[in-house]
Amino acid sequence: MARRAVVLLSGGMDSAVCLRVAQRDGFEPWTLSFDYGQRHRAELAAAEAVATACGVPAAHRRVLGLGHVFSGSALTGDRAVALDRAAEEIGADIPATYVPARNIVFLALATAFAEPLGATDLFIGVNTLDYSGYPDCRPTFIAAFTEAVRLGTVGGVSIHTPLAELDKAGIVRLGLSLDVPFAQTLTCYLGSRPACGRCDACQLRRRGFAAAGCADPIAYAQAEP
Amino acid sequence: MARRAVVLLSGGMDSAVCLRVAQRDGFEPWTLSFDYGQRHRAELAAAEAVATACGVPAAHRRVLGLGHVFSGSALTGDRAVALDRAAEEIGADIPATYVPARNIVFLALATAFAEPLGATDLFIGVNTLDYSGYPDCRPTFIAAFTEAVRLGTVGGVSIHTPLAELDKAGIVRLGLSLDVPFAQTLTCYLGSRPACGRCDACQLRRRGFAAAGCADPIAYAQAEP
């Protein structure tokens, strides 16, 4: 039987690449997605589509509702908060899209999900661009969290961050080599299809595909700038 | 304005003592309780009663539903699992009531809850008796988790474990000195009132009150052995 691994699957392209890496490395992926009141529920539909395209059976997917766990971020809450809110409101160099302790919560829940499965491997798509601003994407955090889990559980976990040292173009190239269903992924902050093409996330994605020299299979409302 | 602190409140006596310690230390407590399918929903009612008795306003209390996050433990799940399940099934010296990664999840969610409140202090009622068996009650785990949070958030947190070095009698004595509403707390694994008086949790509680030389204000179905 293949070793099981828990893959945090958001519906974005990074976690889709992680899912394929887990499969490449011989793991049977069990996906974990979160419904935490994010504005774009479309993300969860994208996560489902990605899992389906990658052959993950429905029984191996879990969506956890985190209700109102998170607040105070531009990506959550009932009222839209301006995405361009000044970064200094929530700390120097921290983007306004920062969700309090998000990866701490996600990795903690992944650990709880993994244990009864007999899984000790977790995959999370943090990468270089993220940890320029989000403190819980940094390698030092991942290492410290791994140590806390080692001390706090029976078996510990290994946290795989296969995108940690890749830029967006590198992630695109890796994903193409692994047949990642990029057409199913959703990146746009507005959650729209076609994607807006203008938000920071769309721009980052487009630059990644351009730098990798490949066509992005999703549609954009606005032509390449 | 008093400094805010997040207190993990289960409805048991230990977390009730923690709540009073937080108040003694000058904090304004915001309580966080979890509904994670435990057999005794009565715990949540007890947590409410404790918070009320301690003067915590309803707006400062939060109950998070964790649905089916946890499984594989005697304390959760739809089917009752025998409490005396052999410890070796889930690892040497780990009690059958161990919930996978429970404190990791609880502390992660407390961290997320704390940040928008501007709180950086968390109170959790882990103690000596717990960390004889539950890995995520050990001081080394608490220290490692604190370090992970420091690296993974903007402000970090201080995790207060005021019961860490107390036995049950010491917890009772501390609680009595702080007017803890022990009558509102619920300890019995069966979640019943009167308490069964026979389960491990009831026996531990009774021995604690006896060793402290005080009467336990709750009723037991079975007289003192």
Short mmCIF file of C-alpha atoms in Angstrom, two decimals:
data_model
loop_
_atom_site.label_atom_id
_atom_site.label_comp_id
_atom_site.label_asym_id
_atom_site.label_seq_id
_atom_site.Cartn_x
_atom_site.Cartn_y
_atom_site.Cartn_z
CA MET A 1 0.00 0.00 0.00
CA ALA A 2 1.28 3.44 -0.91
CA ARG A 3 2.23 5.64 2.00
CA ARG A 4 -0.41 8.22 2.70
CA ALA A 5 0.32 11.94 2.77
CA VAL A 6 -1.92 14.87 3.62
CA VAL A 7 -1.82 17.62 0.99
CA LEU A 8 -3.19 21.06 1.84
CA LEU A 9 -5.19 21.91 -1.26
CA SER A 10 -6.48 25.45 -1.75
CA GLY A 11 -7.53 25.40 -5.37
CA GLY A 12 -4.62 27.63 -6.35
CA MET A 13 -1.80 26.55 -8.61
CA ASP A 14 0.84 26.11 -5.92
CA SER A 15 -1.05 23.51 -3.93
CA ALA A 16 -2.02 21.73 -7.17
CA VAL A 17 1.68 21.37 -7.95
CA CYS A 18 2.24 20.04 -4.42
CA LEU A 19 -0.41 17.41 -4.99
CA ARG A 20 1.35 16.19 -8.10
CA VAL A 21 4.72 16.20 -6.35
CA ALA A 22 3.25 14.01 -3.60
CA GLN A 23 2.03 11.58 -6.25
CA ARG A 24 5.36 11.67 -8.06
CA ASP A 25 7.09 10.84 -4.80
CA GLY A 26 4.95 7.74 -4.37
CA PHE A 27 2.46 8.97 -1.82
CA GLU A 28 -1.27 8.35 -1.81
CA PRO A 29 -2.54 11.91 -1.29
CA TRP A 30 -5.39 12.73 1.08
CA THR A 31 -6.39 16.32 0.46
CA LEU A 32 -7.48 18.81 3.07
CA SER A 33 -9.16 22.08 2.11
CA PHE A 34 -10.60 24.81 4.30
CA ASP A 35 -13.76 26.81 4.08
CA TYR A 36 -12.92 29.81 6.20
CA GLY A 37 -15.28 32.41 4.93
CA GLN A 38 -12.94 33.51 2.21
CA ARG A 39 -14.62 35.74 -0.31
CA HIS A 40 -14.04 33.32 -3.11
CA ARG A 41 -15.83 30.09 -2.40
CA ALA A 42 -14.90 29.36 -5.97
CA GLU A 43 -11.55 28.30 -4.53
CA LEU A 44 -13.14 25.23 -2.98
CA ALA A 45 -14.77 24.29 -6.28
CA ALA A 46 -11.35 24.64 -7.91
CA ALA A 47 -9.81 22.41 -5.24
CA GLU A 48 -12.42 19.77 -6.02
CA ALA A 49 -11.76 20.03 -9.74
CA VAL A 50 -8.00 19.75 -9.23
CA ALA A 51 -8.38 16.71 -6.98
CA THR A 52 -10.67 15.06 -9.51
CA ALA A 53 -8.30 15.77 -12.38
CA CYS A 54 -5.46 14.26 -10.35
CA GLY A 55 -7.44 11.10 -9.63
CA VAL A 56 -7.89 11.62 -5.90
CA PRO A 57 -11.01 9.66 -4.88
CA ALA A 58 -13.77 11.62 -3.17
CA ALA A 59 -13.28 9.54 -0.03
CA HIS A 60 -9.73 10.87 0.24
CA ARG A 61 -10.75 14.53 0.25
CA ARG A 62 -11.85 16.55 3.21
CA VAL A 63 -13.16 20.09 3.47
CA LEU A 64 -13.15 21.56 6.95
CA GLY A 65 -15.35 24.53 7.71
CA LEU A 66 -13.49 26.96 9.91
CA GLY A 67 -16.45 29.30 10.16
CA HIS A 68 -15.38 32.50 11.77
CA VAL A 69 -12.00 31.39 13.01
CA PHE A 70 -10.28 34.06 11.02
CA SER A 71 -11.01 37.73 10.97
CA GLY A 72 -9.17 40.96 10.42
CA SER A 73 -7.84 40.18 6.95
CA ALA A 74 -8.66 41.42 3.50
CA LEU A 75 -9.25 37.85 2.36
CA THR A 76 -11.93 37.04 4.91
CA GLY A 77 -14.91 38.61 6.59
CA ASP A 78 -18.35 39.57 5.41
CA ARG A 79 -17.43 43.07 4.49
CA ALA A 80 -14.84 43.48 1.82
CA VAL A 81 -11.74 45.16 3.13
CA ALA A 82 -9.78 47.14 0.61
CA LEU A 83 -6.98 44.95 -0.65
CA ASP A 84 -4.73 47.94 -0.84
CA ARG A 85 -5.11 48.71 2.84
CA ALA A 86 -1.86 50.18 4.02
CA ALA A 87 0.52 47.42 5.08
CA GLU A 88 1.58 49.40 8.13
CA GLU A 89 -1.83 48.84 9.70
CA ILE A 90 -0.94 45.26 10.42
CA GLY A 91 2.82 45.41 10.65
CA ALA A 92 5.79 46.33 8.55
CA ASP A 93 6.21 44.27 5.40
CA ILE A 94 3.13 42.18 6.09
CA PRO A 95 0.72 42.17 3.15
CA ALA A 96 -2.90 43.13 3.81
CA THR A 97 -3.95 39.68 2.64
CA TYR A 98 -2.22 38.13 5.66
CA VAL A 99 -4.63 35.88 7.58
CA PRO A 100 -3.80 35.58 11.28
CA ALA A 101 -1.83 32.44 11.97
CA ARG A 102 -3.25 30.77 8.90
CA ASN A 103 -0.58 28.19 8.22
CA ILE A 104 -0.25 27.47 11.93
CA VAL A 105 -3.93 26.55 11.97
CA PHE A 106 -3.80 24.68 8.67
CA LEU A 107 -0.75 22.64 9.64
CA ALA A 108 -2.20 21.89 13.08
CA LEU A 109 -5.40 20.60 11.51
CA ALA A 110 -3.44 18.66 8.90
CA THR A 111 -1.52 17.02 11.72
CA ALA A 112 -4.76 16.01 13.44
CA PHE A 113 -6.16 14.74 10.13
CA ALA A 114 -3.00 12.79 9.37
CA GLU A 115 -2.61 10.90 12.59
CA PRO A 116 -5.62 8.54 12.35
CA LEU A 117 -4.68 7.90 8.70
CA GLY A 118 -1.30 6.68 9.77
CA ALA A 119 0.19 9.49 7.68
CA THR A 120 3.24 11.38 8.85
CA ASP A 121 3.88 13.40 5.69
CA LEU A 122 2.27 16.76 5.02
CA PHE A 123 2.61 18.80 1.82
CA ILE A 124 2.13 22.55 1.81
CA GLY A 125 2.76 24.93 -1.08
CA VAL A 126 4.61 27.73 0.64
CA ASN A 127 7.20 29.37 -1.57
CA THR A 128 9.81 32.05 -1.90
CA LEU A 129 7.43 34.80 -2.91
CA ASP A 130 5.15 34.08 0.00
CA TYR A 131 7.74 34.18 2.68
CA SER A 132 8.88 37.60 1.63
CA GLY A 133 5.87 38.83 3.57
CA TYR A 134 3.92 36.12 5.37
CA PRO A 135 5.72 35.06 8.53
CA ASP A 136 4.12 31.62 8.61
CA CYS A 137 5.53 30.75 5.18
CA ARG A 138 9.17 31.03 6.22
CA PRO A 139 11.38 27.93 6.40
CA THR A 140 12.35 28.79 9.97
CA PHE A 141 8.69 28.65 10.94
CA ILE A 142 8.18 25.33 9.16
CA ALA A 143 11.17 23.85 10.97
CA ALA A 144 10.01 25.14 14.36
CA PHE A 145 6.49 23.87 13.79
CA THR A 146 7.83 20.45 12.80
CA GLU A 147 9.79 20.34 16.04
CA ALA A 148 6.70 21.29 18.06
CA VAL A 149 4.72 18.51 16.40
CA ARG A 150 7.52 16.02 17.02
CA LEU A 151 7.32 16.83 20.71
CA GLY A 152 3.54 17.02 20.82
CA THR A 153 2.48 13.86 19.00
CA VAL A 154 3.26 10.19 19.06
CA GLY A 155 4.82 9.98 15.63
CA GLY A 156 5.65 13.52 14.53
CA VAL A 157 5.29 14.66 10.94
CA SER A 158 7.52 15.57 8.03
CA ILE A 159 6.40 18.79 6.39
CA HIS A 160 7.21 18.83 2.69
CA THR A 161 7.54 22.25 1.07
CA PRO A 162 8.55 21.31 -2.47
CA LEU A 163 8.00 24.85 -3.77
CA ALA A 164 9.98 26.57 -1.03
CA GLU A 165 12.86 27.65 -3.22
CA LEU A 166 11.03 28.13 -6.50
CA ASP A 167 9.83 31.35 -8.02
CA LYS A 168 6.55 31.43 -9.93
CA ALA A 169 8.18 30.49 -13.23
CA GLY A 170 9.88 27.55 -11.54
CA ILE A 171 6.56 26.43 -10.09
CA VAL A 172 4.98 26.61 -13.54
CA ARG A 173 7.81 24.57 -15.07
CA LEU A 174 7.65 21.95 -12.34
CA GLY A 175 3.88 21.78 -12.69
CA LEU A 176 4.01 21.33 -16.46
CA SER A 177 6.50 18.50 -16.06
CA LEU A 178 4.04 16.78 -13.74
CA ASP A 179 0.86 17.34 -15.78
CA VAL A 180 -0.69 19.64 -13.21
CA PRO A 181 -4.23 20.54 -14.31
CA PHE A 182 -3.51 24.28 -14.33
CA ALA A 183 -6.75 24.87 -16.25
CA GLN A 184 -8.66 23.85 -13.12
CA THR A 185 -6.76 26.08 -10.72
CA LEU A 186 -8.04 29.42 -9.54
CA THR A 187 -5.71 32.24 -8.69
CA CYS A 188 -7.63 35.52 -9.06
CA TYR A 189 -8.34 37.35 -5.79
CA LEU A 190 -11.80 38.15 -7.12
CA GLY A 191 -12.53 34.45 -7.62
CA SER A 192 -13.90 35.17 -11.07
CA ARG A 193 -13.74 33.15 -14.27
CA PRO A 194 -12.48 34.52 -16.56
CA ALA A 195 -9.88 35.81 -14.12
CA CYS A 196 -9.63 39.57 -13.77
CA GLY A 197 -6.02 39.61 -14.95
CA ARG A 198 -5.30 42.73 -12.93
CA CYS A 199 -5.13 41.79 -9.25
CA ASP A 200 -1.76 41.06 -7.70
CA ALA A 201 -2.38 37.32 -7.81
CA CYS A 202 -3.33 37.33 -11.49
CA GLN A 203 -0.34 39.46 -12.37
CA LEU A 204 2.03 37.19 -10.47
CA ARG A 205 0.58 34.14 -12.20
CA ARG A 206 0.81 35.70 -15.64
CA ARG A 207 4.39 36.76 -15.10
CA GLY A 208 5.18 33.20 -13.99
CA PHE A 209 3.78 31.62 -17.14
CA ALA A 210 5.44 34.27 -19.28
CA ALA A 211 8.82 33.73 -17.65
CA ALA A 212 8.43 29.98 -18.10
CA GLY A 213 7.64 30.59 -21.76
CA CYS A 214 4.30 28.76 -21.66
CA ALA A 215 0.70 29.65 -22.28
CA ASP A 216 -1.56 29.85 -19.26
CA PRO A 217 -4.61 27.67 -20.01
CA ILE A 218 -7.08 29.87 -18.10
CA ALA A 219 -9.02 32.76 -19.59
CA TYR A 220 -8.49 36.37 -18.55
CA ALA A 221 -11.01 39.21 -18.83
CA GLN A 222 -8.23 41.59 -19.72
CA ALA A 223 -5.50 40.99 -22.26
CA GLU A 224 -1.87 40.69 -21.25
CA PRO A 225 -0.60 44.14 -20.23
CA MET B 1 -7.89 48.97 29.37
CA ALA B 2 -6.96 45.60 30.78
CA ARG B 3 -4.76 43.46 28.59
CA ARG B 4 -6.70 40.76 26.86
CA ALA B 5 -5.84 37.09 27.14
CA VAL B 6 -7.35 34.06 25.45
CA VAL B 7 -8.27 31.31 27.90
CA LEU B 8 -8.96 27.81 26.58
CA LEU B 9 -12.06 26.82 28.53
CA SER B 10 -13.26 23.23 28.44
CA GLY B 11 -15.77 23.19 31.26
CA GLY B 12 -13.47 21.09 33.41
CA MET B 13 -11.94 22.27 36.66
CA ASP B 14 -8.44 22.87 35.36
CA SER B 15 -9.40 25.41 32.72
CA ALA B 16 -11.76 27.11 35.20
CA VAL B 17 -8.79 27.63 37.51
CA CYS B 18 -6.82 29.02 34.56
CA LEU B 19 -9.58 31.51 33.90
CA ARG B 20 -9.39 32.79 37.45
CA VAL B 21 -5.60 32.96 37.32
CA ALA B 22 -5.85 35.10 34.19
CA GLN B 23 -8.21 37.44 36.01
CA ARG B 24 -5.98 37.50 39.09
CA ASP B 25 -3.06 38.45 36.88
CA GLY B 26 -4.95 41.46 35.55
CA PHE B 27 -6.03 40.10 32.17
CA GLU B 28 -9.41 40.54 30.55
CA PRO B 29 -10.17 36.94 29.57
CA TRP B 30 -11.67 35.98 26.22
CA THR B 31 -12.67 32.36 26.39
CA LEU B 32 -12.41 29.85 23.60
CA SER B 33 -14.18 26.49 23.76
CA PHE B 34 -14.40 23.73 21.20
CA ASP B 35 -17.25 21.57 20.06
CA TYR B 36 -15.45 18.63 18.54
CA GLY B 37 -18.00 15.92 18.74
CA GLN B 38 -17.00 14.89 22.21
CA ARG B 39 -19.48 12.56 23.79
CA HIS B 40 -20.28 14.97 26.55
CA ARG B 41 -21.74 18.10 25.05
CA ALA B 42 -22.49 18.85 28.67
CA GLU B 43 -18.89 20.12 28.79
CA LEU B 44 -19.81 23.11 26.69
CA ALA B 45 -22.74 23.94 28.94
CA ALA B 46 -20.35 23.73 31.88
CA ALA B 47 -17.92 26.08 30.13
CA GLU B 48 -20.74 28.58 29.67
CA ALA B 49 -21.72 28.31 33.31
CA VAL B 50 -18.13 28.77 34.46
CA ALA B 51 -17.66 31.82 32.25
CA THR B 52 -20.89 33.32 33.53
CA ALA B 53 -19.95 32.70 37.14
CA CYS B 54 -16.60 34.37 36.52
CA GLY B 55 -18.20 37.44 34.97
CA VAL B 56 -16.98 36.92 31.42
CA PRO B 57 -19.45 38.74 29.12
CA ALA B 58 -21.09 36.67 26.41
CA ALA B 59 -19.38 38.81 23.76
CA HIS B 60 -16.02 37.64 25.08
CA ARG B 61 -16.78 33.94 24.67
CA ARG B 62 -16.40 31.90 21.55
CA VAL B 63 -17.29 28.30 20.79
CA LEU B 64 -15.70 26.88 17.67
CA GLY B 65 -17.20 23.81 16.06
CA LEU B 66 -14.47 21.49 14.91
CA GLY B 67 -16.91 19.01 13.42
CA HIS B 68 -15.09 15.89 12.45
CA VAL B 69 -11.58 17.20 12.80
CA PHE B 70 -10.75 14.59 15.36
CA SER B 71 -11.25 10.89 15.12
CA GLY B 72 -9.68 7.77 16.45
CA SER B 73 -10.01 8.58 20.12
CA ALA B 74 -12.19 7.27 22.91
CA LEU B 75 -13.40 10.80 23.63
CA THR B 76 -14.73 11.51 20.15
CA GLY B 77 -16.52 9.85 17.31
CA ASP B 78 -20.01 8.64 16.74
CA ARG B 79 -19.38 5.19 18.01
CA ALA B 80 -18.27 4.90 21.57
CA VAL B 81 -14.82 3.41 21.79
CA ALA B 82 -14.07 1.47 24.93
CA LEU B 83 -12.22 3.75 27.30
CA ASP B 84 -10.10 0.87 28.45
CA ARG B 85 -8.83 0.18 24.95
CA ALA B 86 -5.35 -1.13 25.30
CA ALA B 87 -2.87 1.72 25.40
CA GLU B 88 -0.52 -0.14 23.09
CA GLU B 89 -2.93 0.32 20.19
CA ILE B 90 -2.01 3.96 19.97
CA GLY B 91 1.47 3.97 21.40
CA ALA B 92 3.23 3.14 24.61
CA ASP B 93 2.19 5.17 27.63
CA ILE B 94 -0.40 7.13 25.68
CA PRO B 95 -3.83 6.97 27.29
CA ALA B 96 -6.79 5.85 25.16
CA THR B 97 -8.40 9.23 25.73
CA TYR B 98 -5.62 10.90 23.72
CA VAL B 99 -7.08 13.03 20.93
CA PRO B 100 -4.75 13.39 17.94
CA ALA B 101 -2.82 16.63 18.13
CA ARG B 102 -5.52 18.18 20.28
CA ASN B 103 -3.51 20.87 22.02
CA ILE B 104 -1.66 21.65 18.81
CA VAL B 105 -5.00 22.38 17.18
CA PHE B 106 -6.40 24.22 20.19
CA LEU B 107 -3.34 26.42 20.61
CA ALA B 108 -3.19 27.14 16.88
CA LEU B 109 -6.81 28.26 16.89
CA ALA B 110 -6.27 30.26 20.07
CA THR B 111 -3.40 32.02 18.33
CA ALA B 112 -5.62 32.89 15.37
CA PHE B 113 -8.38 34.04 17.73
CA ALA B 114 -5.96 36.14 19.76
CA GLU B 115 -4.32 38.10 17.01
CA PRO B 116 -7.24 40.30 15.90
CA LEU B 117 -8.01 40.95 19.58
CA GLY B 118 -4.55 42.34 20.07
CA ALA B 119 -3.97 39.58 22.62
CA THR B 120 -0.63 37.86 22.90
CA ASP B 121 -1.31 35.85 26.07
CA LEU B 122 -2.89 32.40 26.02
CA PHE B 123 -3.86 30.35 29.07
CA ILE B 124 -4.11 26.57 28.93
CA GLY B 125 -4.68 24.20 31.83
CA VAL B 126 -2.12 21.51 31.10
CA ASN B 127 -0.68 19.98 34.24
CA THR B 128 1.67 17.43 35.71
CA LEU B 129 -0.78 14.56 35.59
CA ASP B 130 -1.59 15.21 31.96
CA TYR B 131 1.93 15.26 30.69
CA SER B 132 2.64 11.90 32.17
CA GLY B 133 0.79 10.56 29.16
CA TYR B 134 -0.33 13.15 26.63
CA PRO B 135 2.60 14.34 24.55
CA ASP B 136 1.04 17.70 23.75
CA CYS B 137 0.78 18.60 27.44
CA ARG B 138 4.52 18.50 28.06
CA PRO B 139 6.45 21.69 28.82
CA THR B 140 8.91 20.93 26.04
CA PHE B 141 6.01 20.90 23.58
CA ILE B 142 4.63 24.17 24.93
CA ALA B 143 8.04 25.81 24.57
CA ALA B 144 8.52 24.51 21.02
CA PHE B 145 5.04 25.59 20.00
CA THR B 146 5.66 29.05 21.43
CA GLU B 147 8.81 29.30 19.35
CA ALA B 148 6.94 28.22 16.20
CA VAL B 149 4.30 30.88 16.82
CA ARG B 150 6.96 33.51 17.44
CA LEU B 151 8.43 32.74 14.04
CA GLY B 152 5.08 32.36 12.31
CA THR B 153 3.19 35.45 13.46
CA VAL B 154 3.75 39.16 13.69
CA GLY B 155 3.64 39.42 17.46
CA GLY B 156 4.08 35.92 18.85
CA VAL B 157 2.29 34.70 21.94
CA SER B 158 3.08 33.88 25.55
CA ILE B 159 1.52 30.58 26.58
CA HIS B 160 0.67 30.55 30.28
CA THR B 161 0.43 27.13 31.92
CA PRO B 162 -0.24 28.08 35.53
CA LEU B 163 -1.11 24.51 36.51
CA ALA B 164 1.91 22.92 34.91
CA GLU B 165 3.62 21.95 38.14
CA LEU B 166 0.59 21.35 40.33
CA ASP B 167 -1.01 18.06 41.22
CA LYS B 168 -4.78 17.81 41.50
CA ALA B 169 -4.76 18.79 45.19
CA GLY B 170 -2.65 21.83 44.36
CA ILE B 171 -5.07 22.80 41.61
CA VAL B 172 -7.99 22.50 44.05
CA ARG B 173 -6.19 24.66 46.61
CA LEU B 174 -5.27 27.30 44.05
CA GLY B 175 -8.83 27.29 42.74
CA LEU B 176 -10.36 27.70 46.18
CA SER B 177 -8.07 30.65 46.88
CA LEU B 178 -9.39 32.28 43.70
CA ASP B 179 -13.09 31.53 44.18
CA VAL B 180 -13.26 29.19 41.21
CA PRO B 181 -16.89 28.10 40.68
CA PHE B 182 -16.06 24.40 41.07
CA ALA B 183 -19.79 23.64 41.39
CA GLN B 184 -20.20 24.61 37.73
CA THR B 185 -17.34 22.49 36.42
CA LEU B 186 -17.83 19.11 34.83
CA THR B 187 -15.20 16.40 35.09
CA CYS B 188 -16.96 13.05 34.63
CA TYR B 189 -16.09 11.23 31.39
CA LEU B 190 -19.75 10.25 31.10
CA GLY B 191 -20.80 13.90 31.21
CA SER B 192 -23.50 13.07 33.73
CA ARG B 193 -24.84 15.04 36.68
CA PRO B 194 -24.61 13.72 39.28
CA ALA B 195 -21.15 12.60 38.22
CA CYS B 196 -20.60 8.85 38.05
CA GLY B 197 -17.85 8.98 40.67
CA ARG B 198 -16.18 5.92 39.21
CA CYS B 199 -14.47 6.90 35.96
CA ASP B 200 -10.80 7.81 36.00
CA ALA B 201 -11.58 11.52 35.78
CA CYS B 202 -14.04 11.42 38.70
CA GLN B 203 -11.63 9.42 40.82
CA LEU B 204 -8.79 11.83 40.10
CA ARG B 205 -10.98 14.79 41.00
CA ARG B 206 -12.19 13.19 44.23
CA ARG B 207 -8.67 12.33 45.28
CA GLY B 208 -7.67 15.94 44.59
CA PHE B 209 -10.37 17.40 46.81
CA ALA B 210 -9.67 14.80 49.51
CA ALA B 211 -5.94 15.54 49.48
CA ALA B 212 -6.66 19.27 49.66
CA GLY B 213 -8.92 18.57 52.66
CA CYS B 214 -11.98 20.24 51.10
CA ALA B 215 -15.45 19.17 50.12
CA ASP B 216 -16.18 18.87 46.40
CA PRO B 217 -19.34 20.90 45.74
CA ILE B 218 -20.63 18.61 42.98
CA ALA B 219 -22.88 15.61 43.52
CA TYR B 220 -21.79 12.04 42.82
CA ALA B 221 -24.03 9.11 42.03
CA GLN B 222 -21.82 6.83 44.05
CA ALA B 223 -20.50 7.56 47.54
CA GLU B 224 -16.80 8.04 48.20
CA PRO B 225 -15.06 4.67 47.90
#
